[in-house]
Coordinates of C-alpha atoms in Angstrom, one line a residue:
M142 CA 21.4 -42.6 247.4
P143 CA 23.5 -39.8 248.7
P144 CA 23.2 -36.2 246.5
R145 CA 26.0 -35.7 244.0
R146 CA 28.7 -33.6 245.1
L147 CA 30.4 -31.0 242.3
P148 CA 33.9 -32.3 242.2
A149 CA 36.6 -29.8 243.8
G150 CA 39.0 -30.5 240.8
L151 CA 36.5 -29.5 238.2
I152 CA 35.5 -26.2 240.2
A153 CA 39.1 -25.2 240.9
V154 CA 40.1 -25.7 237.0
A155 CA 37.0 -23.9 235.7
V156 CA 37.3 -21.1 237.9
I157 CA 41.2 -20.6 237.3
A158 CA 40.2 -21.0 233.3
A159 CA 37.7 -18.3 234.0
V160 CA 40.2 -15.8 235.6
I161 CA 42.7 -16.5 233.0
L162 CA 40.5 -16.2 230.1
D163 CA 38.8 -13.0 231.6
L164 CA 42.1 -11.4 231.9
A165 CA 43.2 -12.4 228.6
A166 CA 40.2 -10.7 227.1
Y167 CA 40.7 -7.8 229.4
W168 CA 44.3 -7.5 227.8
T169 CA 43.1 -7.9 224.5
G170 CA 40.6 -5.2 225.0
Q171 CA 43.3 -2.9 226.2
A172 CA 45.5 -3.6 223.2
A173 CA 42.3 -2.9 221.0
D174 CA 42.3 0.4 222.7
A175 CA 39.2 -0.3 224.8
S176 CA 39.0 2.4 227.6
T177 CA 37.9 0.2 229.9
V178 CA 35.6 2.8 231.4
I179 CA 32.3 1.7 232.6
K180 CA 29.3 4.5 233.0
N181 CA 28.4 5.2 236.8
T182 CA 30.7 2.7 238.7
P183 CA 32.5 3.8 241.5
Y184 CA 35.5 1.8 240.4
D185 CA 37.9 1.7 237.6
L186 CA 38.1 -1.6 235.2
N187 CA 41.4 -3.4 236.1
A188 CA 42.9 -6.9 236.4
G189 CA 41.7 -6.9 240.0
V190 CA 38.2 -6.2 239.3
V191 CA 38.2 -8.6 236.3
A192 CA 39.6 -11.6 238.6
A193 CA 37.0 -10.6 241.5
A194 CA 34.5 -10.6 238.8
S195 CA 35.2 -13.9 237.6
V196 CA 35.9 -15.7 240.9
I197 CA 33.1 -14.2 243.4
P198 CA 29.8 -15.1 241.1
L199 CA 30.9 -18.4 240.4
L200 CA 31.8 -19.3 244.4
I201 CA 28.7 -17.9 245.5
G202 CA 26.8 -19.7 242.9
I203 CA 28.4 -23.1 243.3
A204 CA 28.0 -22.7 247.3
V205 CA 24.2 -22.0 246.9
V206 CA 23.3 -24.5 244.4
S207 CA 25.6 -27.3 246.1
W208 CA 24.0 -26.5 249.5
L209 CA 20.6 -26.7 247.9
H210 CA 21.2 -29.8 245.9
S211 CA 21.2 -32.1 248.9
S212 CA 17.8 -31.0 250.0
R213 CA 16.1 -29.4 247.0
P214 CA 17.5 -30.9 243.8
V215 CA 14.9 -29.5 241.5
L216 CA 15.4 -26.1 242.8
A217 CA 19.4 -26.3 242.4
R218 CA 19.1 -28.0 238.8
R219 CA 16.9 -24.9 238.1
L220 CA 19.2 -22.2 239.6
A221 CA 22.1 -24.0 237.4
W222 CA 20.4 -23.4 234.4
T223 CA 19.1 -19.7 235.6
G224 CA 23.0 -19.2 236.5
L225 CA 23.6 -19.7 232.8
L226 CA 21.2 -17.8 231.3
V227 CA 21.6 -14.8 233.7
A228 CA 25.4 -14.7 232.6
L229 CA 24.7 -14.9 228.9
L230 CA 21.6 -12.3 228.9
S231 CA 23.4 -10.0 231.2
S232 CA 25.9 -10.1 228.4
V233 CA 24.5 -7.5 226.6
S234 CA 24.6 -4.9 229.4
P235 CA 27.7 -3.7 228.7
F236 CA 26.6 -2.2 225.6
A237 CA 24.6 0.2 227.6
M238 CA 27.4 0.6 230.4
A239 CA 30.5 0.9 228.6
Q240 CA 32.1 4.1 227.3
D241 CA 33.1 2.5 223.8
T242 CA 32.3 -0.4 221.9
A243 CA 35.7 -2.3 222.5
T244 CA 34.9 -2.0 226.0
A245 CA 31.6 -3.3 225.5
L246 CA 32.9 -6.2 223.3
T247 CA 35.5 -6.9 226.2
L248 CA 33.0 -7.1 229.1
T249 CA 30.5 -9.3 227.0
T250 CA 33.2 -11.9 226.2
M251 CA 34.0 -11.8 230.1
H252 CA 30.4 -12.5 230.7
V253 CA 30.1 -15.4 228.2
I254 CA 33.3 -17.0 229.5
V255 CA 32.0 -16.9 233.3
G256 CA 28.8 -18.5 231.9
L257 CA 30.6 -21.3 230.1
A258 CA 32.7 -21.8 233.1
W259 CA 29.5 -22.1 235.4
A260 CA 27.9 -24.5 232.7
A261 CA 30.9 -26.6 232.8
I262 CA 30.9 -26.9 236.5
T263 CA 27.1 -27.6 237.3
L264 CA 25.7 -28.6 234.0
F265 CA 28.0 -30.5 232.0
G266 CA 30.6 -31.8 234.3
P267 CA 30.9 -35.1 236.1
N268 CA 28.3 -35.2 238.8
A269 CA 26.5 -32.3 236.8
L270 CA 23.2 -31.2 238.7
T271 CA 21.3 -31.9 235.7
E272 CA 21.6 -35.6 236.4
Q273 CA 19.0 -37.3 238.3
H274 CA 20.0 -39.4 241.0

């Protein structure tokens, strides 16, 4: 049986939803007086950085697990779960790096949103990588 393919439509919807929700979190944080300053970074947090930080990890991760799934499906499934864990566990890091609590909460929300988009694509969607074939 051929390996399962992640549906392109689901990927597009989940990535776009992650960008929209992350931007909503960013603008909500700004409305709540988040400074959006992250210590020791060479860039300022802005809408472009938020969108890129939503899209790039998802697309790279999807490319890697999709490529691996055809030859190493067990490893791909493990990486799918690992991606979710990394997104959720890294959601505490903003509390060490943000200049203020409102910024930390904003960034934490964004980490969780991207983690949920990752899970929707790789773990729980149609042809999820967790299914045996």
